[in-house]
Amino acid sequence: MNLGRLRALAMVAEHGSVARAAKAMHVTPSGVSQQLAKLERECGYRLLDQVGRGVRLTRAGEVLAAHAGRVLAQLAEARADLAALDDEVVGPLRIGAVGSVIRALLLAPLAGLMSDNPRLSVYLRDGEVVDMIPLLLTGELTVLLMESWVVRPPELPAGFAVHTLVREPVNLAIAESHHLAHRSRIALVDLADESWTCCPANTESHNALVQTMRGLGVQPEVRFTVSEYPSQLALVATGLAVALVPATAQRMTPDGVRYVPTTPRLHREIRMAWRADDESPPIRALHAALRRSLPSRSTPDEAHRQRPVPPHDDRAQPVGLPD
């Protein structure tokens, strides 16, 4: 019997419905239903009964779900035992991360890690959190470096270890020629008539912008949808748009752009996530390398065009983590 299908059955038994199991697994309900239908054909028993608009495990479903739980627990234990055999950092390490995190935090420690461990095979994939969580769940990714905007933290299913690496401020990027650029702080509600540039819809930064502005009674007009911050900042420099930019994305800023704190204040966290049953030496080594690369207090390089802001508001803060 396929382990993925057994996992789907165990999740339905744990969560009580196909819909809740699908949400926890970050897949569609129809995907879970298809897995269970295949499992029924594999085992030769009906596993679910339709009850109203929901489902209930049959007697065979309950028996098999109990076995599935034990099988999955035994598999997790086997993985942990194999990982504990040797602390050598070898084998594949498949990393998923958003572009701004790759540029600002990952590249230098990753280069050092690969130099120190020549038998480590690293694969890197750029993408959005919502698209990469299912890949982490299935094992196609080993580690996910994700952004988490405090106004809208992404949900991860149970069974994942998550450590916050950095908590950083998000400032308004505005053209120096803009009539509001002289202010020491700008209320987001005062930007109701502005054109915005932002990452595409359903990304963490886009959703954070829309939800924050809607909470203030404003529907932001995102006229320039751009996937990466350097292009967004180029649009800001020309005066075509304004943008919300995290501290780690402010290091390569074109002339003519100024960063201003906002009201309300916004923050982004950068987190590292992996499956709790896969605490392998490569994961531990990457975690340690990232922690070593974070200075005691880190800020983006500030050009003369940027007006200083209070340190307690506008500095990226590494977060203390357990060893």
PDB file of C-alpha atoms in Angstrom:
ATOM      1  CA  MET A   1       0.000   0.000   0.000  1.00  0.00           C
ATOM      2  CA  ASN A   2       1.274   3.435  -0.965  1.00  0.00           C
ATOM      3  CA  LEU A   3       2.648   5.411   1.993  1.00  0.00           C
ATOM      4  CA  GLY A   4       1.262   8.697   0.673  1.00  0.00           C
ATOM      5  CA  ARG A   5      -2.231   7.204   0.608  1.00  0.00           C
ATOM      6  CA  LEU A   6      -1.831   5.769   4.086  1.00  0.00           C
ATOM      7  CA  ARG A   7      -0.773   9.243   5.260  1.00  0.00           C
ATOM      8  CA  ALA A   8      -3.940  10.702   3.678  1.00  0.00           C
ATOM      9  CA  LEU A   9      -6.099   8.188   5.552  1.00  0.00           C
ATOM     10  CA  ALA A  10      -4.295   8.887   8.830  1.00  0.00           C
ATOM     11  CA  MET A  11      -4.844  12.647   8.357  1.00  0.00           C
ATOM     12  CA  VAL A  12      -8.577  12.138   7.705  1.00  0.00           C
ATOM     13  CA  ALA A  13      -8.803  10.030  10.858  1.00  0.00           C
ATOM     14  CA  GLU A  14      -6.915  12.693  12.833  1.00  0.00           C
ATOM     15  CA  HIS A  15      -8.805  15.729  11.518  1.00  0.00           C
ATOM     16  CA  GLY A  16     -12.263  14.201  11.112  1.00  0.00           C
ATOM     17  CA  SER A  17     -12.961  15.256   7.521  1.00  0.00           C
ATOM     18  CA  VAL A  18     -11.469  15.233   4.041  1.00  0.00           C
ATOM     19  CA  ALA A  19     -11.562  19.038   3.831  1.00  0.00           C
ATOM     20  CA  ARG A  20      -9.664  19.559   7.112  1.00  0.00           C
ATOM     21  CA  ALA A  21      -7.156  16.844   6.216  1.00  0.00           C
ATOM     22  CA  ALA A  22      -6.581  18.496   2.825  1.00  0.00           C
ATOM     23  CA  LYS A  23      -6.002  21.879   4.480  1.00  0.00           C
ATOM     24  CA  ALA A  24      -3.486  20.363   6.906  1.00  0.00           C
ATOM     25  CA  MET A  25      -1.671  18.658   4.004  1.00  0.00           C
ATOM     26  CA  HIS A  26      -1.815  21.771   1.790  1.00  0.00           C
ATOM     27  CA  VAL A  27      -3.519  19.885  -1.050  1.00  0.00           C
ATOM     28  CA  THR A  28      -7.022  20.003  -2.491  1.00  0.00           C
ATOM     29  CA  PRO A  29      -9.906  17.934  -1.031  1.00  0.00           C
ATOM     30  CA  SER A  30     -10.304  16.239  -4.411  1.00  0.00           C
ATOM     31  CA  GLY A  31      -6.650  15.208  -4.239  1.00  0.00           C
ATOM     32  CA  VAL A  32      -7.214  13.541  -0.848  1.00  0.00           C
ATOM     33  CA  SER A  33     -10.388  11.857  -2.134  1.00  0.00           C
ATOM     34  CA  GLN A  34      -8.501  10.461  -5.118  1.00  0.00           C
ATOM     35  CA  GLN A  35      -5.765   9.112  -2.834  1.00  0.00           C
ATOM     36  CA  LEU A  36      -8.342   7.392  -0.636  1.00  0.00           C
ATOM     37  CA  ALA A  37     -10.179   5.931  -3.631  1.00  0.00           C
ATOM     38  CA  LYS A  38      -6.904   4.397  -4.843  1.00  0.00           C
ATOM     39  CA  LEU A  39      -6.208   3.081  -1.338  1.00  0.00           C
ATOM     40  CA  GLU A  40      -9.623   1.422  -1.272  1.00  0.00           C
ATOM     41  CA  ARG A  41      -8.796  -0.368  -4.528  1.00  0.00           C
ATOM     42  CA  GLU A  42      -5.409  -1.405  -3.161  1.00  0.00           C
ATOM     43  CA  CYS A  43      -6.759  -2.906   0.050  1.00  0.00           C
ATOM     44  CA  GLY A  44     -10.091  -4.169  -1.312  1.00  0.00           C
ATOM     45  CA  TYR A  45     -12.266  -2.526   1.368  1.00  0.00           C
ATOM     46  CA  ARG A  46     -14.485   0.537   1.539  1.00  0.00           C
ATOM     47  CA  LEU A  47     -12.773   2.913   3.961  1.00  0.00           C
ATOM     48  CA  LEU A  48     -15.203   5.852   4.149  1.00  0.00           C
ATOM     49  CA  ASP A  49     -18.963   6.242   4.369  1.00  0.00           C
ATOM     50  CA  GLN A  50     -20.732   9.391   3.253  1.00  0.00           C
ATOM     51  CA  VAL A  51     -22.635  10.944   6.165  1.00  0.00           C
ATOM     52  CA  GLY A  52     -24.570  14.005   5.100  1.00  0.00           C
ATOM     53  CA  ARG A  53     -22.014  16.433   3.712  1.00  0.00           C
ATOM     54  CA  GLY A  54     -19.173  14.732   5.584  1.00  0.00           C
ATOM     55  CA  VAL A  55     -17.537  11.322   5.851  1.00  0.00           C
ATOM     56  CA  ARG A  56     -17.045   8.688   8.522  1.00  0.00           C
ATOM     57  CA  LEU A  57     -14.454   5.935   8.625  1.00  0.00           C
ATOM     58  CA  THR A  58     -15.826   2.449   8.173  1.00  0.00           C
ATOM     59  CA  ARG A  59     -14.690  -0.333  10.454  1.00  0.00           C
ATOM     60  CA  ALA A  60     -12.058  -1.255   7.862  1.00  0.00           C
ATOM     61  CA  GLY A  61     -11.067   2.410   7.636  1.00  0.00           C
ATOM     62  CA  GLU A  62     -10.569   2.631  11.391  1.00  0.00           C
ATOM     63  CA  VAL A  63      -8.468  -0.537  11.451  1.00  0.00           C
ATOM     64  CA  LEU A  64      -6.294   0.586   8.541  1.00  0.00           C
ATOM     65  CA  ALA A  65      -5.949   4.149   9.918  1.00  0.00           C
ATOM     66  CA  ALA A  66      -4.600   2.739  13.183  1.00  0.00           C
ATOM     67  CA  HIS A  67      -2.055   0.658  11.270  1.00  0.00           C
ATOM     68  CA  ALA A  68      -1.179   3.671   9.104  1.00  0.00           C
ATOM     69  CA  GLY A  69      -0.409   5.730  12.195  1.00  0.00           C
ATOM     70  CA  ARG A  70       1.939   3.059  13.501  1.00  0.00           C
ATOM     71  CA  VAL A  71       3.617   2.596  10.112  1.00  0.00           C
ATOM     72  CA  LEU A  72       4.224   6.331   9.715  1.00  0.00           C
ATOM     73  CA  ALA A  73       5.557   6.617  13.268  1.00  0.00           C
ATOM     74  CA  GLN A  74       7.896   3.677  12.649  1.00  0.00           C
ATOM     75  CA  LEU A  75       9.100   5.283   9.414  1.00  0.00           C
ATOM     76  CA  ALA A  76       9.836   8.560  11.216  1.00  0.00           C
ATOM     77  CA  GLU A  77      11.778   6.637  13.855  1.00  0.00           C
ATOM     78  CA  ALA A  78      13.762   4.817  11.154  1.00  0.00           C
ATOM     79  CA  ARG A  79      14.671   8.138   9.522  1.00  0.00           C
ATOM     80  CA  ALA A  80      15.786   9.546  12.856  1.00  0.00           C
ATOM     81  CA  ASP A  81      17.912   6.454  13.560  1.00  0.00           C
ATOM     82  CA  LEU A  82      19.585   6.661  10.157  1.00  0.00           C
ATOM     83  CA  ALA A  83      20.269  10.375  10.635  1.00  0.00           C
ATOM     84  CA  ALA A  84      21.808   9.642  14.015  1.00  0.00           C
ATOM     85  CA  LEU A  85      24.223   7.050  12.594  1.00  0.00           C
ATOM     86  CA  ASP A  86      26.627   9.677  11.387  1.00  0.00           C
ATOM     87  CA  ASP A  87      26.976  13.422  11.785  1.00  0.00           C
ATOM     88  CA  GLU A  88      28.757  13.790   8.461  1.00  0.00           C
ATOM     89  CA  VAL A  89      27.133  16.435   6.243  1.00  0.00           C
ATOM     90  CA  VAL A  90      26.592  14.462   3.039  1.00  0.00           C
ATOM     91  CA  GLY A  91      23.886  13.801   0.513  1.00  0.00           C
ATOM     92  CA  PRO A  92      21.238  16.065  -1.015  1.00  0.00           C
ATOM     93  CA  LEU A  93      19.970  19.275   0.561  1.00  0.00           C
ATOM     94  CA  ARG A  94      17.041  20.730  -1.374  1.00  0.00           C
ATOM     95  CA  ILE A  95      16.318  24.315  -0.377  1.00  0.00           C
ATOM     96  CA  GLY A  96      13.309  26.402  -1.290  1.00  0.00           C
ATOM     97  CA  ALA A  97      13.405  30.155  -0.666  1.00  0.00           C
ATOM     98  CA  VAL A  98      11.968  33.470  -1.807  1.00  0.00           C
ATOM     99  CA  GLY A  99      14.286  35.571  -3.965  1.00  0.00           C
ATOM    100  CA  SER A 100      14.944  38.367  -1.487  1.00  0.00           C
ATOM    101  CA  VAL A 101      16.041  35.859   1.160  1.00  0.00           C
ATOM    102  CA  ILE A 102      18.352  34.092  -1.301  1.00  0.00           C
ATOM    103  CA  ARG A 103      20.147  37.326  -2.170  1.00  0.00           C
ATOM    104  CA  ALA A 104      20.306  38.829   1.311  1.00  0.00           C
ATOM    105  CA  LEU A 105      20.844  35.894   3.680  1.00  0.00           C
ATOM    106  CA  LEU A 106      21.484  32.575   1.961  1.00  0.00           C
ATOM    107  CA  LEU A 107      24.260  32.840  -0.614  1.00  0.00           C
ATOM    108  CA  ALA A 108      27.293  33.582   1.574  1.00  0.00           C
ATOM    109  CA  PRO A 109      26.605  30.950   4.286  1.00  0.00           C
ATOM    110  CA  LEU A 110      25.627  28.424   1.599  1.00  0.00           C
ATOM    111  CA  ALA A 111      28.920  28.922  -0.239  1.00  0.00           C
ATOM    112  CA  GLY A 112      30.844  28.358   3.002  1.00  0.00           C
ATOM    113  CA  LEU A 113      28.786  25.281   3.849  1.00  0.00           C
ATOM    114  CA  MET A 114      29.431  23.705   0.449  1.00  0.00           C
ATOM    115  CA  SER A 115      33.148  24.518   0.653  1.00  0.00           C
ATOM    116  CA  ASP A 116      33.436  22.861   4.076  1.00  0.00           C
ATOM    117  CA  ASN A 117      31.369  19.825   3.049  1.00  0.00           C
ATOM    118  CA  PRO A 118      32.299  18.782  -0.520  1.00  0.00           C
ATOM    119  CA  ARG A 119      30.063  15.695  -0.395  1.00  0.00           C
ATOM    120  CA  LEU A 120      26.982  17.826   0.210  1.00  0.00           C
ATOM    121  CA  SER A 121      24.809  18.185  -2.906  1.00  0.00           C
ATOM    122  CA  VAL A 122      22.773  21.398  -2.769  1.00  0.00           C
ATOM    123  CA  TYR A 123      19.761  22.180  -4.932  1.00  0.00           C
ATOM    124  CA  LEU A 124      18.062  25.582  -4.741  1.00  0.00           C
ATOM    125  CA  ARG A 125      14.578  26.543  -5.869  1.00  0.00           C
ATOM    126  CA  ASP A 126      13.194  30.082  -5.953  1.00  0.00           C
ATOM    127  CA  GLY A 127       9.467  30.462  -5.356  1.00  0.00           C
ATOM    128  CA  GLU A 128       6.631  31.586  -3.155  1.00  0.00           C
ATOM    129  CA  VAL A 129       5.756  30.020   0.189  1.00  0.00           C
ATOM    130  CA  VAL A 130       2.273  28.951  -0.885  1.00  0.00           C
ATOM    131  CA  ASP A 131       3.746  26.949  -3.790  1.00  0.00           C
ATOM    132  CA  MET A 132       6.621  25.370  -1.858  1.00  0.00           C
ATOM    133  CA  ILE A 133       4.878  24.163   1.317  1.00  0.00           C
ATOM    134  CA  PRO A 134       3.403  21.122  -0.515  1.00  0.00           C
ATOM    135  CA  LEU A 135       6.903  20.294  -1.825  1.00  0.00           C
ATOM    136  CA  LEU A 136       8.245  20.356   1.723  1.00  0.00           C
ATOM    137  CA  LEU A 137       5.411  18.063   2.776  1.00  0.00           C
ATOM    138  CA  THR A 138       6.158  15.491   0.073  1.00  0.00           C
ATOM    139  CA  GLY A 139       9.923  15.602   0.571  1.00  0.00           C
ATOM    140  CA  GLU A 140      10.735  17.280  -2.758  1.00  0.00           C
ATOM    141  CA  LEU A 141      12.238  20.063  -0.631  1.00  0.00           C
ATOM    142  CA  THR A 142      14.322  19.471   2.491  1.00  0.00           C
ATOM    143  CA  VAL A 143      14.231  23.000   3.893  1.00  0.00           C
ATOM    144  CA  LEU A 144      12.115  26.069   3.286  1.00  0.00           C
ATOM    145  CA  LEU A 145      13.334  29.608   3.961  1.00  0.00           C
ATOM    146  CA  MET A 146      10.114  31.569   3.984  1.00  0.00           C
ATOM    147  CA  GLU A 147       8.981  35.086   4.619  1.00  0.00           C
ATOM    148  CA  SER A 148       6.245  35.636   7.170  1.00  0.00           C
ATOM    149  CA  TRP A 149       4.639  39.070   7.282  1.00  0.00           C
ATOM    150  CA  VAL A 150       3.440  39.620  10.829  1.00  0.00           C
ATOM    151  CA  VAL A 151       0.013  40.809   9.652  1.00  0.00           C
ATOM    152  CA  ARG A 152      -0.434  37.552   7.742  1.00  0.00           C
ATOM    153  CA  PRO A 153       1.743  34.630   8.916  1.00  0.00           C
ATOM    154  CA  PRO A 154       1.597  31.538   6.648  1.00  0.00           C
ATOM    155  CA  GLU A 155       0.077  28.397   8.110  1.00  0.00           C
ATOM    156  CA  LEU A 156       2.131  25.233   8.254  1.00  0.00           C
ATOM    157  CA  PRO A 157       0.668  21.796   8.949  1.00  0.00           C
ATOM    158  CA  ALA A 158       1.548  19.901  12.093  1.00  0.00           C
ATOM    159  CA  GLY A 159       4.823  18.014  12.125  1.00  0.00           C
ATOM    160  CA  PHE A 160       7.138  20.839  11.034  1.00  0.00           C
ATOM    161  CA  ALA A 161       9.958  22.478  12.955  1.00  0.00           C
ATOM    162  CA  VAL A 162      10.041  26.250  12.404  1.00  0.00           C
ATOM    163  CA  HIS A 163      12.746  28.636  13.660  1.00  0.00           C
ATOM    164  CA  THR A 164      12.685  32.398  13.165  1.00  0.00           C
ATOM    165  CA  LEU A 165      16.030  33.728  11.930  1.00  0.00           C
ATOM    166  CA  VAL A 166      15.326  37.449  11.535  1.00  0.00           C
ATOM    167  CA  ARG A 167      12.591  39.901  12.429  1.00  0.00           C
ATOM    168  CA  GLU A 168      12.932  43.035  10.340  1.00  0.00           C
ATOM    169  CA  PRO A 169      11.027  46.264   9.721  1.00  0.00           C
ATOM    170  CA  VAL A 170       9.162  46.958   6.514  1.00  0.00           C
ATOM    171  CA  ASN A 171       9.357  50.582   5.328  1.00  0.00           C
ATOM    172  CA  LEU A 172       7.613  52.585   2.665  1.00  0.00           C
ATOM    173  CA  ALA A 173       9.801  53.158  -0.391  1.00  0.00           C
ATOM    174  CA  ILE A 174       8.890  56.505  -1.916  1.00  0.00           C
ATOM    175  CA  ALA A 175      10.455  58.793  -4.498  1.00  0.00           C
ATOM    176  CA  GLU A 176      12.466  61.668  -3.004  1.00  0.00           C
ATOM    177  CA  SER A 177      10.426  64.029  -5.205  1.00  0.00           C
ATOM    178  CA  HIS A 178       7.112  62.824  -3.761  1.00  0.00           C
ATOM    179  CA  HIS A 179       5.170  65.453  -1.816  1.00  0.00           C
ATOM    180  CA  LEU A 180       5.107  63.187   1.275  1.00  0.00           C
ATOM    181  CA  ALA A 181       8.808  62.248   1.187  1.00  0.00           C
ATOM    182  CA  HIS A 182       9.798  64.928   3.717  1.00  0.00           C
ATOM    183  CA  ARG A 183       7.806  63.267   6.513  1.00  0.00           C
ATOM    184  CA  SER A 184       9.547  61.267   9.244  1.00  0.00           C
ATOM    185  CA  ARG A 185       6.627  58.819   9.299  1.00  0.00           C
ATOM    186  CA  ILE A 186       3.784  58.263   6.814  1.00  0.00           C
ATOM    187  CA  ALA A 187       0.331  56.950   7.653  1.00  0.00           C
ATOM    188  CA  LEU A 188      -0.652  54.267   5.153  1.00  0.00           C
ATOM    189  CA  VAL A 189      -4.174  55.667   5.051  1.00  0.00           C
ATOM    190  CA  ASP A 190      -2.697  58.816   3.456  1.00  0.00           C
ATOM    191  CA  LEU A 191      -1.660  56.693   0.463  1.00  0.00           C
ATOM    192  CA  ALA A 192      -5.201  55.827  -0.622  1.00  0.00           C
ATOM    193  CA  ASP A 193      -4.761  57.488  -4.027  1.00  0.00           C
ATOM    194  CA  GLU A 194      -1.267  56.156  -4.757  1.00  0.00           C
ATOM    195  CA  SER A 195      -0.241  53.596  -7.364  1.00  0.00           C
ATOM    196  CA  TRP A 196       1.569  50.621  -5.824  1.00  0.00           C
ATOM    197  CA  THR A 197       4.144  48.170  -7.065  1.00  0.00           C
ATOM    198  CA  CYS A 198       4.161  44.778  -5.379  1.00  0.00           C
ATOM    199  CA  CYS A 199       4.828  41.080  -5.883  1.00  0.00           C
ATOM    200  CA  PRO A 200       2.108  39.081  -7.697  1.00  0.00           C
ATOM    201  CA  ALA A 201      -1.246  38.195  -6.149  1.00  0.00           C
ATOM    202  CA  ASN A 202      -1.297  35.372  -3.565  1.00  0.00           C
ATOM    203  CA  THR A 203       2.292  36.049  -2.498  1.00  0.00           C
ATOM    204  CA  GLU A 204       2.943  36.858   1.157  1.00  0.00           C
ATOM    205  CA  SER A 205       3.925  40.477   0.493  1.00  0.00           C
ATOM    206  CA  HIS A 206       0.964  41.152  -1.809  1.00  0.00           C
ATOM    207  CA  ASN A 207      -1.529  39.712   0.644  1.00  0.00           C
ATOM    208  CA  ALA A 208       0.044  41.650   3.525  1.00  0.00           C
ATOM    209  CA  LEU A 209      -0.283  44.931   1.600  1.00  0.00           C
ATOM    210  CA  VAL A 210      -3.900  44.294   0.603  1.00  0.00           C
ATOM    211  CA  GLN A 211      -5.004  43.103   4.044  1.00  0.00           C
ATOM    212  CA  THR A 212      -3.269  45.959   5.847  1.00  0.00           C
ATOM    213  CA  MET A 213      -4.767  48.620   3.583  1.00  0.00           C
ATOM    214  CA  ARG A 214      -8.221  47.041   3.648  1.00  0.00           C
ATOM    215  CA  GLY A 215      -8.019  47.069   7.425  1.00  0.00           C
ATOM    216  CA  LEU A 216      -7.635  50.842   7.133  1.00  0.00           C
ATOM    217  CA  GLY A 217     -10.635  51.086   4.829  1.00  0.00           C
ATOM    218  CA  VAL A 218      -8.543  51.485   1.661  1.00  0.00           C
ATOM    219  CA  GLN A 219      -8.328  49.271  -1.428  1.00  0.00           C
ATOM    220  CA  PRO A 220      -4.756  49.671  -2.743  1.00  0.00           C
ATOM    221  CA  GLU A 221      -4.328  50.054  -6.490  1.00  0.00           C
ATOM    222  CA  VAL A 222      -1.514  47.687  -7.453  1.00  0.00           C
ATOM    223  CA  ARG A 223      -0.737  48.841 -10.979  1.00  0.00           C
ATOM    224  CA  PHE A 224       2.764  47.376 -11.287  1.00  0.00           C
ATOM    225  CA  THR A 225       3.036  43.669 -10.458  1.00  0.00           C
ATOM    226  CA  VAL A 226       6.743  42.805 -10.236  1.00  0.00           C
ATOM    227  CA  SER A 227       8.250  39.673  -8.706  1.00  0.00           C
ATOM    228  CA  GLU A 228      11.467  41.120  -7.284  1.00  0.00           C
ATOM    229  CA  TYR A 229      12.368  44.165  -5.241  1.00  0.00           C
ATOM    230  CA  PRO A 230      15.101  45.754  -7.426  1.00  0.00           C
ATOM    231  CA  SER A 231      12.561  46.305 -10.216  1.00  0.00           C
ATOM    232  CA  GLN A 232       9.992  47.588  -7.724  1.00  0.00           C
ATOM    233  CA  LEU A 233      12.547  50.108  -6.435  1.00  0.00           C
ATOM    234  CA  ALA A 234      13.336  51.207  -9.986  1.00  0.00           C
ATOM    235  CA  LEU A 235       9.638  51.983 -10.440  1.00  0.00           C
ATOM    236  CA  VAL A 236       9.632  53.907  -7.155  1.00  0.00           C
ATOM    237  CA  ALA A 237      12.684  55.927  -8.205  1.00  0.00           C
ATOM    238  CA  THR A 238      10.880  57.136 -11.323  1.00  0.00           C
ATOM    239  CA  GLY A 239       7.910  58.283  -9.251  1.00  0.00           C
ATOM    240  CA  LEU A 240       5.529  55.790 -10.886  1.00  0.00           C
ATOM    241  CA  ALA A 241       4.657  53.937  -7.683  1.00  0.00           C
ATOM    242  CA  VAL A 242       5.270  53.424  -3.979  1.00  0.00           C
ATOM    243  CA  ALA A 243       6.159  50.086  -2.359  1.00  0.00           C
ATOM    244  CA  LEU A 244       6.571  48.290   0.971  1.00  0.00           C
ATOM    245  CA  VAL A 245      10.141  46.988   1.203  1.00  0.00           C
ATOM    246  CA  PRO A 246      11.672  44.840   3.994  1.00  0.00           C
ATOM    247  CA  ALA A 247      15.036  45.860   5.435  1.00  0.00           C
ATOM    248  CA  THR A 248      17.031  43.037   3.823  1.00  0.00           C
ATOM    249  CA  ALA A 249      15.757  44.078   0.375  1.00  0.00           C
ATOM    250  CA  GLN A 250      16.965  47.677   0.801  1.00  0.00           C
ATOM    251  CA  ARG A 251      20.662  47.028   0.266  1.00  0.00           C
ATOM    252  CA  MET A 252      20.677  47.809  -3.457  1.00  0.00           C
ATOM    253  CA  THR A 253      18.619  50.973  -3.709  1.00  0.00           C
ATOM    254  CA  PRO A 254      18.710  53.253  -6.770  1.00  0.00           C
ATOM    255  CA  ASP A 255      19.160  56.993  -6.484  1.00  0.00           C
ATOM    256  CA  GLY A 256      16.002  58.944  -5.827  1.00  0.00           C
ATOM    257  CA  VAL A 257      14.419  56.540  -3.329  1.00  0.00           C
ATOM    258  CA  ARG A 258      13.806  57.249   0.339  1.00  0.00           C
ATOM    259  CA  TYR A 259      12.594  54.840   3.032  1.00  0.00           C
ATOM    260  CA  VAL A 260      10.086  56.095   5.569  1.00  0.00           C
ATOM    261  CA  PRO A 261       8.546  54.207   8.527  1.00  0.00           C
ATOM    262  CA  THR A 262       4.796  53.762   8.339  1.00  0.00           C
ATOM    263  CA  THR A 263       1.819  53.949  10.628  1.00  0.00           C
ATOM    264  CA  PRO A 264       0.885  51.258  11.443  1.00  0.00           C
ATOM    265  CA  ARG A 265       4.370  49.728  11.616  1.00  0.00           C
ATOM    266  CA  LEU A 266       4.914  46.582   9.585  1.00  0.00           C
ATOM    267  CA  HIS A 267       7.427  43.766  10.094  1.00  0.00           C
ATOM    268  CA  ARG A 268       8.556  40.682   8.227  1.00  0.00           C
ATOM    269  CA  GLU A 269      10.091  37.550   9.699  1.00  0.00           C
ATOM    270  CA  ILE A 270      12.378  35.160   7.856  1.00  0.00           C
ATOM    271  CA  ARG A 271      11.892  31.601   9.046  1.00  0.00           C
ATOM    272  CA  MET A 272      13.501  28.266   8.367  1.00  0.00           C
ATOM    273  CA  ALA A 273      11.148  25.261   8.275  1.00  0.00           C
ATOM    274  CA  TRP A 274      11.700  21.541   7.839  1.00  0.00           C
ATOM    275  CA  ARG A 275       9.948  18.296   8.658  1.00  0.00           C
ATOM    276  CA  ALA A 276      10.357  17.531  12.350  1.00  0.00           C
ATOM    277  CA  ASP A 277      10.988  13.859  11.517  1.00  0.00           C
ATOM    278  CA  ASP A 278      13.955  14.800   9.300  1.00  0.00           C
ATOM    279  CA  GLU A 279      16.483  16.438  11.655  1.00  0.00           C
ATOM    280  CA  SER A 280      19.401  15.437   9.430  1.00  0.00           C
ATOM    281  CA  PRO A 281      23.027  16.669   9.629  1.00  0.00           C
ATOM    282  CA  PRO A 282      22.660  18.785   6.428  1.00  0.00           C
ATOM    283  CA  ILE A 283      19.674  20.592   7.928  1.00  0.00           C
ATOM    284  CA  ARG A 284      21.471  21.208  11.212  1.00  0.00           C
ATOM    285  CA  ALA A 285      24.558  22.414   9.347  1.00  0.00           C
ATOM    286  CA  LEU A 286      22.549  24.878   7.227  1.00  0.00           C
ATOM    287  CA  HIS A 287      20.756  26.168  10.309  1.00  0.00           C
ATOM    288  CA  ALA A 288      24.069  26.729  12.092  1.00  0.00           C
ATOM    289  CA  ALA A 289      25.614  28.430   9.045  1.00  0.00           C
ATOM    290  CA  LEU A 290      22.690  30.825   8.732  1.00  0.00           C
ATOM    291  CA  ARG A 291      22.853  31.694  12.427  1.00  0.00           C
ATOM    292  CA  ARG A 292      26.589  32.363  12.252  1.00  0.00           C
ATOM    293  CA  SER A 293      26.087  34.687   9.296  1.00  0.00           C
ATOM    294  CA  LEU A 294      23.702  36.967  11.178  1.00  0.00           C
ATOM    295  CA  PRO A 295      25.479  39.922  12.842  1.00  0.00           C
ATOM    296  CA  SER A 296      24.571  40.928  16.371  1.00  0.00           C
ATOM    297  CA  ARG A 297      22.642  43.864  14.939  1.00  0.00           C
ATOM    298  CA  SER A 298      22.116  44.034  11.177  1.00  0.00           C
ATOM    299  CA  THR A 299      20.786  46.834   9.038  1.00  0.00           C
ATOM    300  CA  PRO A 300      20.782  47.401   5.305  1.00  0.00           C
ATOM    301  CA  ASP A 301      23.566  49.596   3.996  1.00  0.00           C
ATOM    302  CA  GLU A 302      22.302  53.148   4.346  1.00  0.00           C
ATOM    303  CA  ALA A 303      23.087  55.609   1.553  1.00  0.00           C
ATOM    304  CA  HIS A 304      23.256  59.327   2.205  1.00  0.00           C
ATOM    305  CA  ARG A 305      19.825  59.718   0.599  1.00  0.00           C
ATOM    306  CA  GLN A 306      18.153  57.741   3.390  1.00  0.00           C
ATOM    307  CA  ARG A 307      16.937  59.628   6.423  1.00  0.00           C
ATOM    308  CA  PRO A 308      17.902  57.778   9.627  1.00  0.00           C
ATOM    309  CA  VAL A 309      15.111  56.301  11.708  1.00  0.00           C
ATOM    310  CA  PRO A 310      15.079  55.170  15.355  1.00  0.00           C
ATOM    311  CA  PRO A 311      17.203  52.026  15.851  1.00  0.00           C
ATOM    312  CA  HIS A 312      14.537  50.176  17.805  1.00  0.00           C
ATOM    313  CA  ASP A 313      12.128  50.617  14.896  1.00  0.00           C
ATOM    314  CA  ASP A 314      14.279  50.100  11.859  1.00  0.00           C
ATOM    315  CA  ARG A 315      16.892  47.448  12.462  1.00  0.00           C
ATOM    316  CA  ALA A 316      16.708  43.853  11.376  1.00  0.00           C
ATOM    317  CA  GLN A 317      16.981  41.769  14.522  1.00  0.00           C
ATOM    318  CA  PRO A 318      18.454  38.254  14.550  1.00  0.00           C
ATOM    319  CA  VAL A 319      16.400  36.064  16.839  1.00  0.00           C
ATOM    320  CA  GLY A 320      18.003  33.802  19.446  1.00  0.00           C
ATOM    321  CA  LEU A 321      17.406  30.152  18.641  1.00  0.00           C
ATOM    322  CA  PRO A 322      17.944  26.927  20.557  1.00  0.00           C
ATOM    323  CA  ASP A 323      20.971  24.901  19.518  1.00  0.00           C
TER     324      ASP A 323
END
